[in-house]
Structure formats: C-alpha cells, structure tokens
XYZ file of C-alpha atoms in Angstrom:
200
model
C 1.966 -9.487 27.932
C 3.560 -6.326 29.284
C 5.540 -4.815 26.422
C 8.134 -3.493 28.841
C 8.797 -6.918 30.420
C 11.973 -7.553 28.401
C 13.759 -4.268 27.702
C 16.490 -6.102 25.771
C 14.138 -7.685 23.224
C 14.294 -5.913 19.860
C 11.320 -4.126 18.335
C 10.126 -4.609 14.779
C 8.454 -1.484 13.367
C 6.703 -2.270 10.085
C 5.598 0.471 7.729
C 2.873 -0.943 5.491
C 2.663 0.028 1.834
C 3.208 -1.097 -1.750
C 6.648 -1.104 -3.417
C 7.326 0.929 -6.543
C 7.442 4.639 -7.438
C 3.877 4.650 -8.771
C 2.588 3.964 -5.238
C 5.013 6.189 -3.335
C 2.610 9.045 -2.501
C -0.593 6.958 -2.223
C -2.648 7.205 0.948
C -2.102 3.454 1.357
C 1.667 4.080 1.591
C 1.731 6.367 4.602
C 3.288 3.535 6.625
C 6.282 3.572 4.250
C 6.529 7.366 4.682
C 6.702 7.043 8.475
C 9.266 4.213 8.251
C 11.418 6.320 5.905
C 11.398 9.217 8.363
C 12.283 6.947 11.304
C 15.191 5.517 9.265
C 16.375 9.067 8.559
C 16.209 9.886 12.267
C 18.416 6.952 13.262
C 20.811 7.619 10.379
C 20.127 4.385 8.512
C 19.309 3.445 4.929
C 16.947 0.674 3.919
C 18.554 -2.385 2.383
C 17.308 -5.783 1.272
C 16.878 -8.195 4.188
C 18.541 -11.458 3.183
C 15.920 -13.920 1.995
C 12.996 -12.001 3.495
C 10.925 -10.068 0.961
C 11.501 -6.787 2.760
C 13.838 -3.854 3.215
C 15.201 -3.172 6.707
C 17.202 -0.714 8.772
C 18.654 -1.695 12.145
C 19.437 0.816 14.859
C 18.407 2.200 18.215
C 15.599 4.559 19.204
C 15.762 6.781 22.252
C 18.448 8.491 24.329
C 21.901 6.875 24.504
C 22.227 4.409 27.357
C 19.794 2.022 29.040
C 16.743 4.017 27.932
C 17.288 3.258 24.249
C 15.657 0.352 22.430
C 17.025 -1.846 19.664
C 14.762 -1.530 16.650
C 14.422 -3.050 13.207
C 12.507 -0.843 10.763
C 10.931 -2.773 7.913
C 9.096 -2.181 4.651
C 7.623 -5.377 3.143
C 8.294 -5.547 -0.601
C 5.571 -8.126 -1.239
C 2.626 -5.792 -1.896
C 0.180 -4.930 0.850
C -2.040 -8.026 0.827
C 0.974 -10.354 1.292
C 2.735 -8.394 4.066
C 2.341 -11.117 6.705
C 4.894 -13.552 5.255
C 7.836 -11.119 5.129
C 6.952 -9.629 8.540
C 6.752 -13.037 10.202
C 10.063 -14.071 8.591
C 11.722 -10.952 10.013
C 10.154 -11.562 13.421
C 11.600 -15.078 13.482
C 15.023 -13.962 12.227
C 15.396 -11.130 14.767
C 13.626 -13.061 17.581
C 11.061 -10.313 18.183
C 8.191 -11.035 20.617
C 4.797 -10.477 18.981
C 4.022 -7.675 21.459
C 7.147 -5.852 20.206
C 5.844 -5.673 16.635
C 4.389 -2.306 15.555
C 2.437 -1.938 12.300
C 2.162 1.632 10.995
C -0.731 1.901 8.558
C -3.440 4.036 6.980
C -6.883 3.962 8.645
C -10.120 4.841 6.820
C -12.319 5.265 9.883
C -10.237 8.063 11.383
C -10.148 11.650 10.109
C -7.126 12.717 8.091
C -4.002 13.195 10.195
C -5.506 11.861 13.431
C -3.409 9.177 15.157
C -4.538 6.230 17.262
C -2.274 3.628 18.854
C -3.517 0.302 20.172
C -2.549 -3.293 20.901
C -4.373 -6.089 19.072
C -7.842 -5.907 17.552
C -9.376 -6.546 14.160
C -8.110 -5.542 10.722
C -11.081 -3.338 9.744
C -10.754 -4.540 6.144
C -7.107 -3.486 5.868
C -5.371 -6.103 3.709
C -1.937 -5.523 5.225
C -3.213 -6.099 8.760
C -5.308 -9.048 7.585
C -2.198 -10.702 6.150
C -0.095 -9.979 9.268
C -2.782 -11.322 11.612
C -3.182 -14.470 9.538
C 0.584 -15.052 9.639
C 1.226 -14.470 13.339
C -1.906 -13.602 15.338
C -3.447 -10.234 16.233
C -1.586 -9.273 19.421
C 0.793 -6.729 17.891
C 0.750 -2.941 18.196
C -0.721 -0.637 15.581
C -0.106 3.053 14.987
C -3.086 4.043 12.869
C -2.783 7.107 10.632
C -6.177 8.530 9.716
C -6.875 9.118 6.029
C -10.665 9.572 6.284
C -13.354 7.990 4.094
C -13.553 8.350 0.305
C -15.757 11.191 -0.960
C -19.105 10.515 -2.622
C -19.335 7.119 -4.266
C -15.627 6.592 -4.797
C -14.601 2.998 -4.117
C -12.336 2.408 -1.116
C -9.720 0.640 -3.275
C -9.545 3.632 -5.623
C -9.314 6.082 -2.722
C -6.439 4.392 -0.865
C -4.444 3.920 -4.091
C -4.692 7.607 -4.988
C -2.084 10.167 -3.954
C -2.899 12.495 -1.088
C -4.847 15.512 -2.342
C -2.994 18.811 -2.716
C -4.749 20.275 0.351
C -3.730 17.204 2.383
C -0.134 17.373 1.187
C 0.272 20.804 2.807
C 0.072 19.129 6.223
C 1.372 15.661 5.328
C 4.970 16.215 6.468
C 3.746 17.461 9.853
C 1.429 14.476 10.356
C 4.075 11.959 9.256
C 6.521 13.578 11.679
C 3.966 13.287 14.477
C 3.316 9.625 13.618
C 7.071 8.931 13.821
C 7.086 10.619 17.241
C 4.202 8.362 18.315
C 6.106 5.239 17.234
C 9.190 6.334 19.173
C 7.083 7.080 22.242
C 5.391 3.668 22.027
C 8.718 1.832 21.774
C 10.478 3.811 24.522
C 7.705 4.652 26.992
C 4.948 2.120 26.270
C 1.434 2.148 24.860
C -0.311 4.165 27.571
C 2.100 7.077 27.237
C 1.817 6.985 23.439
C -1.982 6.966 23.642
C -2.212 9.803 26.168
C 0.264 11.952 24.235
C -0.664 11.291 20.592
C -4.179 9.834 20.407
C -6.619 12.587 19.524
C-alpha cells in the first residue's frame, strides 16, 4: 500500500521502551527519547490514553496547511515485550492504517547513531517489534536507531538494559534529534525521501 494514498489518515508514531525512571537512559529506551523530542517539537505533553496502556500526544507534523499530517505519538506503558497490545488498541481507536504506523526502536545490528528506515520485515530478535508484529502484522514502518553490538561476552539483554556509555552520551542528543527529523520526513515526504536523506 502506498503510504501517501490517504493524506487525511492519521499517523501513529510509537517510541518503544520500558516505563519507569530506572530505564529512562537505557539503550533499549531510545524510542522513548525520540518520541519525547517529537512531542516537544509539536508542543504537546504525554498523557494517559484512556483504557489503552500507553501515553499519547496528538498534534500535527509539518508546515501549516495541506502539507501537514495528523499524528499520534505514543509510548506503550506495558514493558517492551508486551508493546503490541497497547499499540494495536491505539491503532483501532484512532483508525490508523497499518502502513501509517511507525515504530522507533533500538537496533543491535547497526553501528551506534546510524539510522535506517524501512517498511515491514522481521523483528531481528527485538521483543517490542515481535509483540507488535504478532498483534497486527509486519507491514508497518520502522525507524531503526543503531546501538551496535555488546562488547566482548556481554549478554544482549544486559547490553540493551544498560545506560548509554559516557562517550556515547556526548553525541546522543544529536542522534536523537536526527532520528526525530527522520520520523518527520517519513510522515511528511514518504519512505523513499526518508531513506535517501537519513539512511547511512
């Protein structure tokens, strides 16, 4: 399905992460960081979404007028491996086509700070994506934020649930900003433009 086929359909941009202050700066929570920045950009604050186990902000992305897109920013509050239920509930409530769903998430197989956008595909062992795909199918967009592989023999679970290293934190704000730009580009101009501009 062409994502631009219905310009009036809302978009659902989901930052994946775990709720709670102890997880806030984990690598696994970079999706929350990007969602928070996008909310700041549209002047909104996250609030509980009715019965859905998520926090949302509603607004518009893009220039005023016909070029802007209605968007719902969401952070599931269910923990990563149960993200699919809250996301699917929000999709039903806001009547969002599957192709207008964007998951923003950490990606082990990409170097730190590198971005890749795509439509559909596998979950690559990511529990948030696995849960979303199980709940509603795989044909949604992903903005993948590279975090690299764990060093030495460190377990993947330990690595993703650790805070970004001090050297990484020096560039984190820049990379999160760039990821938010990539999401906006995807929603306004489509996947090909987002890929050509932000994939590296």
